[in-house]
XYZ file of C-alpha atoms in Angstrom:
652
model
C -16.948 -8.298 -32.394
C -20.171 -5.916 -32.824
C -22.173 -8.458 -33.300
C -20.785 -10.408 -30.207
C -21.230 -7.350 -27.899
C -24.660 -6.878 -28.987
C -25.669 -10.836 -28.214
C -23.610 -9.860 -24.532
C -25.559 -6.894 -23.869
C -29.224 -8.598 -24.057
C -28.277 -11.099 -21.524
C -29.323 -8.354 -18.891
C -29.130 -11.124 -15.896
C -25.389 -11.765 -16.646
C -23.287 -8.924 -14.996
C -25.425 -9.393 -11.992
C -24.237 -13.087 -12.007
C -20.362 -12.172 -12.781
C -20.741 -9.507 -9.565
C -22.003 -12.712 -7.542
C -19.197 -15.197 -8.206
C -16.755 -12.382 -8.065
C -18.024 -11.849 -4.662
C -18.209 -14.835 -3.769
C -14.490 -15.615 -4.449
C -13.470 -12.458 -2.609
C -15.637 -13.135 0.284
C -14.009 -17.075 0.227
C -10.397 -15.802 -0.484
C -10.784 -12.716 2.390
C -11.962 -15.448 4.676
C -8.815 -17.772 4.283
C -6.836 -14.663 4.458
C -8.368 -13.763 8.265
C -6.912 -17.005 9.824
C -4.228 -17.200 7.730
C -2.249 -13.809 7.710
C 0.713 -13.072 9.976
C 0.688 -10.188 12.279
C 3.561 -8.109 10.709
C 2.564 -4.900 10.252
C 2.646 -2.831 13.770
C -0.025 -1.017 12.890
C -2.714 -3.425 12.813
C -2.162 -4.459 16.764
C -1.918 -0.385 17.486
C -5.054 -0.175 16.334
C -6.657 -2.567 17.962
C -5.143 -2.550 21.299
C -4.547 1.237 21.853
C -8.120 1.767 20.520
C -9.298 -1.105 23.361
C -7.254 0.588 26.155
C -9.178 4.003 24.965
C -12.669 2.229 24.805
C -12.230 0.497 28.230
C -11.123 3.906 30.038
C -7.557 2.744 30.885
C -5.882 5.564 29.315
C -7.226 8.346 27.357
C -6.229 9.904 23.923
C -3.629 12.162 23.308
C -2.984 12.035 27.194
C 0.371 12.816 28.746
C 2.475 9.962 29.833
C -0.186 7.586 28.162
C 0.087 5.328 24.453
C 1.467 7.614 21.465
C -2.038 8.785 19.472
C 0.069 8.982 15.949
C -3.372 9.575 14.439
C -6.466 10.735 14.239
C -8.969 9.506 16.900
C -11.287 7.003 15.313
C -8.661 4.821 13.654
C -8.107 3.659 17.765
C -11.524 4.393 18.983
C -13.779 2.394 15.996
C -11.407 -0.330 16.421
C -11.312 -0.514 19.922
C -14.884 0.021 20.523
C -15.077 -3.408 18.671
C -12.907 -5.182 20.571
C -14.621 -3.903 23.574
C -18.218 -4.853 22.517
C -17.094 -8.391 21.294
C -13.752 -9.642 23.267
C -10.371 -8.545 22.773
C -8.382 -10.804 20.593
C -7.068 -11.135 16.946
C -10.010 -13.079 15.674
C -12.014 -10.115 16.629
C -9.819 -7.778 14.463
C -9.747 -9.945 11.726
C -14.020 -10.361 11.194
C -14.351 -6.815 11.896
C -11.903 -6.099 8.995
C -13.434 -8.668 6.686
C -17.054 -7.430 7.276
C -15.621 -3.727 6.710
C -14.008 -5.008 3.154
C -17.266 -6.679 2.023
C -18.613 -3.293 2.814
C -16.031 -1.268 0.909
C -16.457 -3.524 -2.026
C -19.727 -3.322 -2.366
C -19.558 0.151 -1.935
C -17.325 0.802 -4.892
C -19.084 -1.713 -6.908
C -22.431 0.833 -6.737
C -19.808 3.543 -6.942
C -19.078 2.100 -10.297
C -22.415 0.798 -11.769
C -24.024 4.381 -10.983
C -21.021 5.994 -13.046
C -20.009 3.246 -15.737
C -22.880 0.963 -15.682
C -23.488 -3.290 -14.862
C -20.439 -4.446 -16.395
C -18.405 -1.587 -14.838
C -19.565 -2.492 -11.379
C -18.183 -6.207 -12.457
C -14.901 -5.107 -13.677
C -14.098 -2.990 -9.987
C -14.872 -6.634 -8.163
C -13.030 -8.963 -10.577
C -10.164 -6.296 -9.916
C -9.929 -6.787 -6.468
C -10.478 -10.733 -6.616
C -7.347 -10.612 -8.878
C -5.227 -8.408 -6.278
C -4.084 -10.805 -3.431
C -2.178 -7.945 -2.295
C -4.853 -5.346 -2.027
C -7.193 -8.578 -0.291
C -4.424 -8.654 2.560
C -4.329 -5.002 2.728
C -7.779 -4.784 3.629
C -7.993 -8.097 5.495
C -6.132 -6.952 8.330
C -7.257 -4.470 10.884
C -5.905 -1.252 9.198
C -7.010 1.953 8.692
C -7.218 1.649 4.930
C -9.922 -0.547 5.050
C -12.154 1.645 6.926
C -11.111 5.205 5.113
C -11.890 3.188 1.800
C -15.386 2.045 2.983
C -16.154 5.760 4.432
C -14.523 7.236 0.722
C -16.413 4.620 -1.633
C -19.863 4.963 -0.017
C -19.329 8.884 -0.090
C -18.882 8.779 -4.014
C -22.356 6.195 -4.176
C -24.066 9.590 -2.716
C -21.957 12.151 -4.446
C -22.080 10.609 -8.143
C -24.804 12.124 -10.367
C -25.297 15.212 -12.073
C -27.880 16.547 -9.653
C -27.997 15.476 -6.059
C -29.966 16.562 -3.299
C -28.747 18.002 0.054
C -29.216 14.884 1.623
C -26.797 13.601 -0.222
C -24.250 15.879 -0.197
C -24.725 16.208 3.763
C -24.097 12.201 3.700
C -21.732 12.395 1.732
C -19.761 15.049 3.061
C -20.475 13.625 6.688
C -18.320 10.223 5.514
C -15.396 12.076 3.852
C -15.404 13.879 7.594
C -15.339 10.049 9.057
C -12.513 9.535 6.891
C -10.206 12.400 7.882
C -11.136 11.701 11.687
C -9.749 8.423 11.158
C -6.612 9.249 8.692
C -5.988 12.779 8.515
C -4.036 12.295 5.257
C -7.555 11.987 3.478
C -7.993 15.771 4.170
C -7.214 17.224 0.970
C -9.810 14.449 -0.690
C -12.555 16.352 1.839
C -11.384 19.963 0.533
C -10.831 19.136 -2.825
C -14.704 17.148 -3.020
C -16.329 20.515 -1.219
C -14.452 22.890 -4.088
C -16.114 20.174 -6.976
C -19.476 20.775 -5.105
C -19.239 24.255 -4.912
C -18.529 24.131 -8.874
C -20.833 21.509 -10.057
C -24.148 22.211 -7.739
C -23.596 26.199 -6.651
C -22.745 27.853 -3.454
C -25.976 27.117 -1.547
C -25.074 23.924 -1.751
C -21.065 24.060 -1.418
C -21.788 26.340 1.633
C -24.117 23.753 3.264
C -21.084 21.094 2.828
C -18.515 23.223 4.345
C -20.927 23.664 7.199
C -21.351 19.933 7.797
C -17.973 19.448 7.582
C -16.751 22.159 10.138
C -20.064 21.282 12.454
C -19.400 17.541 12.549
C -15.341 17.814 12.372
C -15.175 20.233 15.183
C -17.544 18.039 17.336
C -15.405 14.721 17.290
C -12.352 16.740 17.882
C -14.061 18.729 20.805
C -14.462 15.327 22.586
C -10.401 14.869 22.532
C -9.674 18.943 23.162
C -6.730 20.168 23.612
C -4.963 17.411 23.807
C -4.857 16.389 20.052
C -2.881 19.239 19.106
C -0.221 17.129 19.939
C -0.990 14.887 17.201
C -2.149 18.092 14.967
C 0.694 20.436 15.292
C 2.642 18.121 13.255
C -0.047 19.057 10.819
C 0.591 22.653 11.493
C 3.980 24.690 10.497
C 5.479 26.018 13.447
C 5.107 29.615 14.637
C 0.839 30.163 13.298
C -0.573 29.743 15.934
C 0.646 30.704 19.417
C -1.539 28.238 21.906
C -0.483 25.232 19.546
C 3.320 24.969 20.836
C 2.812 24.023 24.053
C 1.312 21.044 22.523
C 4.196 20.367 19.847
C 6.260 17.732 20.340
C 10.245 18.466 20.516
C 10.723 14.620 19.271
C 9.614 13.167 16.276
C 9.996 9.646 14.781
C 13.332 9.095 13.634
C 13.572 6.764 10.667
C 16.996 7.851 8.498
C 20.117 9.613 9.088
C 20.478 13.214 9.543
C 21.056 15.292 6.583
C 19.659 13.016 4.220
C 18.940 14.810 0.614
C 18.924 12.984 -3.000
C 20.391 16.306 -4.514
C 23.352 16.338 -5.687
C 23.125 12.727 -7.246
C 26.501 12.042 -8.255
C 26.946 11.413 -4.185
C 24.349 8.132 -4.410
C 23.916 7.794 -7.942
C 26.411 4.901 -8.392
C 25.481 3.363 -5.027
C 23.085 0.451 -4.704
C 22.855 0.233 -0.863
C 22.531 4.120 -0.824
C 19.267 4.964 1.495
C 18.660 7.571 -1.760
C 18.839 4.520 -3.589
C 16.535 2.390 -1.520
C 13.770 5.234 -1.746
C 13.685 5.124 -5.379
C 13.359 1.227 -5.213
C 10.505 2.282 -3.007
C 9.079 4.138 -5.777
C 9.022 1.801 -8.321
C 7.658 -1.191 -6.092
C 4.843 1.198 -5.145
C 3.799 1.410 -9.178
C 3.915 -2.018 -9.166
C 2.080 -2.623 -5.956
C -0.695 -0.217 -7.474
C -0.688 -0.631 -11.028
C -3.980 -0.457 -12.150
C -4.919 2.989 -10.664
C -1.299 4.271 -11.617
C -2.092 3.002 -15.509
C -5.636 5.042 -15.060
C -4.305 8.168 -14.574
C -1.649 8.380 -16.622
C -4.232 7.079 -19.425
C -6.186 9.504 -18.661
C -3.845 12.292 -18.700
C -2.329 11.345 -21.988
C -5.852 10.626 -23.795
C -7.885 13.546 -22.104
C -10.997 14.042 -23.910
C -11.166 17.429 -26.333
C -13.572 19.951 -24.657
C -16.299 18.947 -27.926
C -15.777 14.994 -26.807
C -16.884 15.833 -23.514
C -20.684 14.442 -23.168
C -21.541 17.207 -21.186
C -19.959 19.527 -17.936
C -20.641 17.121 -15.458
C -18.167 14.403 -16.689
C -15.532 17.111 -17.049
C -15.602 18.129 -13.690
C -15.668 15.134 -11.860
C -12.909 13.900 -14.268
C -11.003 16.554 -13.449
C -12.143 16.014 -9.606
C -10.734 12.764 -9.414
C -7.475 13.502 -11.325
C -6.426 16.974 -9.057
C -7.025 14.110 -5.992
C -4.898 11.091 -6.950
C -2.280 14.031 -8.303
C -2.084 15.631 -5.091
C -2.451 12.523 -2.632
C 0.411 10.779 -4.409
C 2.071 13.723 -4.612
C 1.769 14.527 -0.979
C 2.373 10.868 0.134
C 5.489 10.504 -2.026
C 6.865 13.509 -0.439
C 6.329 12.210 2.634
C 7.365 8.660 2.502
C 10.435 9.293 0.398
C 11.458 11.866 2.610
C 11.528 9.601 5.791
C 9.218 11.839 7.830
C 7.008 8.890 7.946
C 8.883 5.403 7.908
C 11.711 4.252 6.132
C 10.162 4.151 2.388
C 8.455 1.087 2.897
C 5.456 2.522 3.544
C 4.836 4.240 0.131
C 3.101 1.272 -1.222
C 0.214 1.013 1.121
C 0.023 5.051 1.312
C -1.757 4.217 -2.332
C -4.109 2.310 -1.002
C -6.086 4.916 0.661
C -7.074 6.447 -2.495
C -6.445 3.826 -5.544
C -10.399 3.752 -5.564
C -10.621 7.451 -7.250
C -7.670 6.515 -9.402
C -9.732 3.222 -10.656
C -13.073 5.497 -10.831
C -12.007 7.230 -13.566
C -11.809 4.245 -15.924
C -15.620 4.168 -15.554
C -15.749 8.187 -15.815
C -13.138 9.269 -18.927
C -11.679 5.995 -20.540
C -15.110 6.248 -22.960
C -13.973 9.504 -24.602
C -10.622 9.171 -24.165
C -9.229 11.288 -27.260
C -8.852 8.920 -30.349
C -6.268 10.494 -32.815
C -3.119 11.501 -30.949
C -0.144 14.016 -31.923
C 3.016 12.516 -32.159
C 4.258 14.149 -29.216
C 1.276 12.783 -27.055
C 2.127 9.307 -28.493
C 5.902 9.502 -27.672
C 4.967 10.745 -23.880
C 2.744 8.002 -23.733
C 5.031 5.117 -24.638
C 8.095 6.502 -22.365
C 5.783 6.275 -19.754
C 4.515 2.976 -20.761
C 8.017 2.094 -20.586
C 8.802 3.309 -17.393
C 5.855 1.655 -15.559
C 6.039 -1.511 -17.125
C 9.785 -1.882 -16.106
C 9.009 -1.268 -12.849
C 6.231 -3.450 -12.596
C 8.719 -5.958 -14.089
C 11.281 -5.260 -12.184
C 9.229 -5.671 -8.796
C 7.035 -9.207 -10.409
C 10.250 -11.605 -10.697
C 11.838 -10.931 -13.585
C 14.690 -8.580 -12.098
C 17.064 -8.324 -14.448
C 19.608 -10.626 -12.540
C 17.357 -13.447 -11.819
C 16.072 -13.578 -15.442
C 20.181 -13.747 -16.032
C 20.357 -16.722 -13.848
C 17.687 -18.377 -15.181
C 18.481 -17.390 -18.840
C 22.221 -17.629 -19.285
C 22.282 -21.447 -18.908
C 19.941 -22.027 -21.983
C 22.075 -19.750 -23.709
C 25.180 -20.617 -23.044
C 23.986 -24.062 -24.111
C 22.808 -22.564 -27.467
C 25.881 -20.666 -28.138
C 27.929 -23.851 -28.051
C 25.934 -25.376 -30.450
C 27.970 -27.368 -32.859
C 27.862 -26.642 -36.085
C 29.510 -27.515 -39.473
C 32.659 -25.153 -40.138
C 31.989 -22.908 -43.413
C 34.823 -21.213 -45.643
C 34.902 -20.040 -48.778
C 31.291 -20.081 -49.030
C 31.205 -23.614 -48.359
C 29.908 -25.599 -45.675
C 32.033 -28.124 -44.502
C 30.037 -31.113 -43.180
C 33.243 -32.897 -41.943
C 34.542 -30.354 -39.225
C 32.477 -28.817 -36.863
C 32.934 -25.659 -34.427
C 30.628 -23.793 -32.163
C 28.020 -21.357 -33.037
C 29.742 -18.109 -31.244
C 32.716 -18.821 -33.595
C 30.394 -17.694 -36.718
C 29.422 -14.668 -34.546
C 33.175 -14.241 -33.714
C 34.814 -14.612 -37.154
C 31.987 -12.819 -39.448
C 30.976 -9.819 -36.826
C 34.392 -9.684 -34.918
C 32.396 -10.170 -31.764
C 34.045 -11.050 -28.725
C 33.537 -14.363 -26.588
C 32.456 -12.095 -23.626
C 29.963 -9.857 -25.349
C 28.386 -13.019 -27.151
C 28.145 -15.511 -24.353
C 28.123 -13.443 -21.266
C 26.854 -9.619 -22.154
C 23.864 -10.076 -24.375
C 21.693 -11.995 -22.115
C 21.791 -8.915 -19.917
C 20.626 -7.279 -23.058
C 17.985 -9.574 -23.885
C 15.824 -8.420 -20.897
C 15.839 -5.440 -22.130
C 14.532 -6.354 -25.297
C 11.603 -8.585 -23.774
C 10.739 -4.777 -21.888
C 11.092 -2.991 -25.337
C 8.766 -6.067 -27.874
C 5.635 -5.958 -25.733
C 5.457 -2.371 -25.621
C 6.830 -1.101 -28.916
C 6.278 -3.713 -31.513
C 3.085 -5.589 -30.411
C 0.666 -3.073 -29.460
C 1.119 -1.351 -32.717
C 1.615 -4.753 -34.856
C -1.902 -6.022 -33.379
C -3.901 -2.582 -33.987
C -2.628 -2.486 -37.444
C -4.141 -5.730 -37.855
C -6.990 -5.599 -36.203
C -7.485 -2.095 -37.571
C -7.466 -3.763 -41.389
C -10.731 -5.706 -40.601
C -12.559 -3.596 -37.892
C -12.391 0.202 -38.059
C -10.807 0.787 -34.728
C -11.079 4.931 -35.240
C -7.511 5.715 -34.332
C -7.647 4.420 -30.816
C -4.569 2.773 -31.013
C -2.712 4.352 -27.265
C -6.419 3.026 -26.133
C -5.859 -0.387 -26.876
C -2.570 0.032 -25.778
C -3.318 1.390 -22.649
C -5.717 -1.644 -21.577
C -3.567 -4.310 -22.471
C -1.140 -3.108 -20.038
C -3.813 -2.851 -17.283
C -4.580 -6.113 -17.867
C -1.197 -7.929 -18.839
C 0.493 -5.760 -16.044
C -1.723 -6.200 -13.149
C -1.523 -10.377 -14.187
C 2.453 -9.768 -13.755
C 2.631 -8.163 -10.549
C 1.211 -9.224 -7.520
C -1.720 -11.697 -8.824
C -2.424 -15.153 -8.336
C -1.823 -15.801 -12.320
C 2.058 -15.277 -12.309
C 3.429 -13.785 -9.281
C 2.122 -14.541 -5.705
C 4.509 -13.525 -3.714
C 3.680 -10.207 -1.904
C 5.213 -8.218 1.132
C 2.770 -10.089 3.639
C 3.875 -13.681 4.958
C 0.582 -16.336 5.161
C 0.967 -19.336 7.446
C -0.736 -22.363 6.265
C -1.715 -22.929 9.988
C -4.782 -20.653 11.757
C -2.668 -18.093 13.428
C -5.747 -17.289 15.457
C -5.623 -20.748 17.319
C -1.672 -20.388 17.672
C -2.610 -16.626 18.498
C -4.944 -18.162 21.732
C -3.071 -21.413 22.591
C 0.586 -19.168 23.042
C -1.982 -16.855 25.250
C -2.876 -19.780 27.590
C 0.768 -20.529 27.637
C 1.696 -16.750 28.910
C -1.027 -16.662 31.484
C 0.550 -19.749 32.930
C 3.814 -18.420 33.184
C 2.591 -14.702 33.899
C 0.657 -14.358 37.243
C -2.714 -11.850 36.120
C -2.033 -7.955 36.350
C 1.226 -8.208 36.687
C 3.801 -5.201 34.906
C 5.412 -6.111 31.633
C 8.568 -4.452 30.244
C 7.361 -5.066 25.822
C 9.522 -6.655 23.842
C 7.547 -7.617 20.794
C 7.339 -6.553 17.318
C 3.540 -5.694 17.673
C 1.059 -5.707 20.320
C -2.052 -8.344 19.080
C -0.734 -10.939 22.174
C -1.462 -8.027 24.633
C -5.214 -8.537 23.647
C -5.361 -11.964 24.723
C -3.945 -11.150 28.125
C -5.890 -7.531 28.622
C -5.603 -7.799 32.429
C -1.902 -7.016 31.875
C -0.010 -3.663 32.781
C 2.285 -2.275 30.095
C 4.867 0.649 29.717
C 2.689 2.536 26.846
C 5.490 4.288 24.621
C 6.625 0.981 23.960
C 3.642 -0.191 22.038
C 5.412 2.208 18.906
C 7.980 -0.704 19.229
C 11.139 1.588 18.414
C 9.709 3.775 15.895
C 9.307 6.159 18.735
C 12.901 5.398 20.473
C 14.492 8.810 20.921
C 18.166 7.745 20.102
C 19.827 10.540 21.345
C 18.529 12.174 24.618
C 20.146 13.768 28.031
C 18.712 12.003 31.179
C 16.691 14.975 32.264
C 15.056 14.980 29.462
C 13.470 11.872 29.780
C 10.583 12.835 31.711
C 9.103 15.147 28.835
C 10.147 12.224 26.065
C 7.571 9.869 28.566
C 5.181 12.704 28.566
C 4.921 13.130 25.154
C 4.347 9.091 24.224
C 8.339 8.538 23.523
C 11.188 6.641 25.514
C 14.598 6.541 25.578
C 17.242 4.522 27.285
C 16.957 6.249 30.397
C 13.232 5.109 30.630
C 14.139 1.857 29.071
C 16.957 0.654 32.136
C 14.147 2.489 34.353
C 11.338 -0.232 33.157
C 13.464 -3.353 33.205
C 13.769 -3.013 37.119
C 10.101 -1.675 37.105
C 8.726 -4.555 35.232
C 7.817 -7.511 36.908
C 8.235 -9.452 33.542
C 10.298 -8.797 30.546
C 9.101 -10.472 27.632
C 11.310 -10.790 24.636
C 10.669 -12.352 20.963
C 12.762 -15.313 19.927
C 14.627 -13.860 17.055
C 15.759 -11.351 20.414
C 16.739 -13.480 23.007
C 20.097 -14.285 22.003
C 20.875 -10.612 22.582
C 19.829 -11.318 26.431
C 21.868 -14.511 26.541
C 25.013 -12.594 28.533
C 22.443 -10.967 30.890
C 20.994 -13.687 31.507
C 24.354 -15.735 31.999
C 25.796 -12.827 34.634
C 22.570 -14.002 36.922
C 20.737 -10.136 36.152
C 17.843 -12.243 34.642
C 16.084 -15.292 34.801
C 14.201 -16.972 31.777
C 10.785 -17.882 33.559
C 9.616 -19.430 30.511
C 9.456 -20.164 27.015
C 6.311 -20.488 24.543
C 5.935 -22.093 21.100
C 5.933 -19.571 18.115
C 2.025 -17.610 18.024
C 2.806 -18.017 14.467
C 3.793 -21.123 12.495
C 5.129 -20.316 9.291
C 7.779 -17.790 11.399
C 9.145 -19.796 14.395
C 12.283 -18.206 15.122
C 11.066 -14.833 15.385
C 7.128 -15.732 17.078
C 8.521 -17.709 20.247
C 8.284 -15.382 23.002
C 10.945 -16.108 26.480
C 9.771 -14.599 29.557
C 12.476 -13.095 31.671
C 12.508 -11.907 35.557
C 14.499 -9.073 36.251
C 17.166 -10.533 39.612
C 18.689 -7.517 40.155
C 22.506 -5.922 39.034
C 23.957 -3.125 37.833
């Protein structure tokens, strides 16, 4: 193994070839996704269409009675100006996301190369090659791509024991841009500035602090003071008097009033409960972000001793990365699982804002992981491994129920295999019985346990053996010939990082991801349906928008809409009084009163195919008339993506 490694190291051009092949594969796969991914995620169309409206001056971010600007300004303004400059449409949004993804991955490769060498640069590229779920996220017009691009290139400038002022200024500036895109990255900026004080001294720390404040204030000044409508949600009530007039009395509602995880006995046995769904969302988030989670867990369990660190720089950088990841993970788990930002489902996607920093721990720390572990560390490590691998297998298609359905017929046939009877210690070949009878008579086990219940236990045995049996056995076998220096946990973590990632959302074993991919070109089908809508709806019409998603509006730039509807029902106030409607509208929300008013004011109602049946009684009564029905704009979701255009004819 040592000779093989030395031989590989002599071929200096090989890492570059591996990186080039990986990058090419990633680009080809990404280009295919640009044209085949559906637009199920509402955020993609919100960034592009709202940003476009802001860029052309039809609305101003955070203005009264305008679109709900529910994120920092650059998340809308950057994709919006891209739409304005290169033409509005899905194609522009997706190509921009594709290019941002390539720049992002280049930055990640450079960061890994700078801290770990050429082969670590190849590792990060191939991690993305084998992670289709991440490819799908970064090839949609979502803010994750831009944020990760800023963070990756910030760390390209930040990494290094000695940094010049311009490098630290550049890193700080990029992290400020990340915050101005998504405010949830503020802890990354704050903790990085503290690290600059720690690693580079108070002068450079003060310089970075000054740059971050000046750039942040400069960007926010363009949107002041209306930006307080958004920022007030992050400022505790009552802290600043001038903030209160901009604080919305209404928030997005995702969970029932009084939702709580305690006491446990109120829901612990109810798999249909909201709390149980939250726990499953947490497990799914581990599966979706498996390698970064394992990198952090492994680094904490195998944290090097003080004397094992090569220098203070590595130690301080490792502390920074671990703290950032833990703070960000804790914050997003709390926000998502409490229902404050979504109905749990967003947690997996939230990790992708900071997964890169968890991955960066691998080249920074893995060479110095503690070799010989105390007993309690080994126990903790294997317990954590069991939990992490269980969650991954659970969500990668190896759920107990699914495993049971596949395994039970084979097990049933096996247990009903005919065998000769055994009596008095002798085999009677002339008489036969079933295999389960042998266990019933000798071990006094019931038929129900042997045939019906035991297959469930095999699922857990399958989890136990790969974690607690195979790695120690392989370790002992290899250690006899090659001195591994007590690196049992290191080898175990690496083994499960690879196998767990492949068993999760990967092209190797389990390709199903939360997104939907069409065989046909989604961009072409969007343009065709937009052409049909232009024939049905006159230019400049006022639309009552009842589609889940706004991407089609980019193909209908001359149409007018009611701005709060762009967030679908996520900003719909379910319980309100008629006299509150004006204030609800002012803050970018809507309610039943506004909904009815807009139905009558609009020239046309645009309804998705899946909801058209709900309008049939009102069509039959003559209140609405069907003006036209389009083809599906996503052929892989034909029922959901046909569009029915209605016109209000009057009535109660």
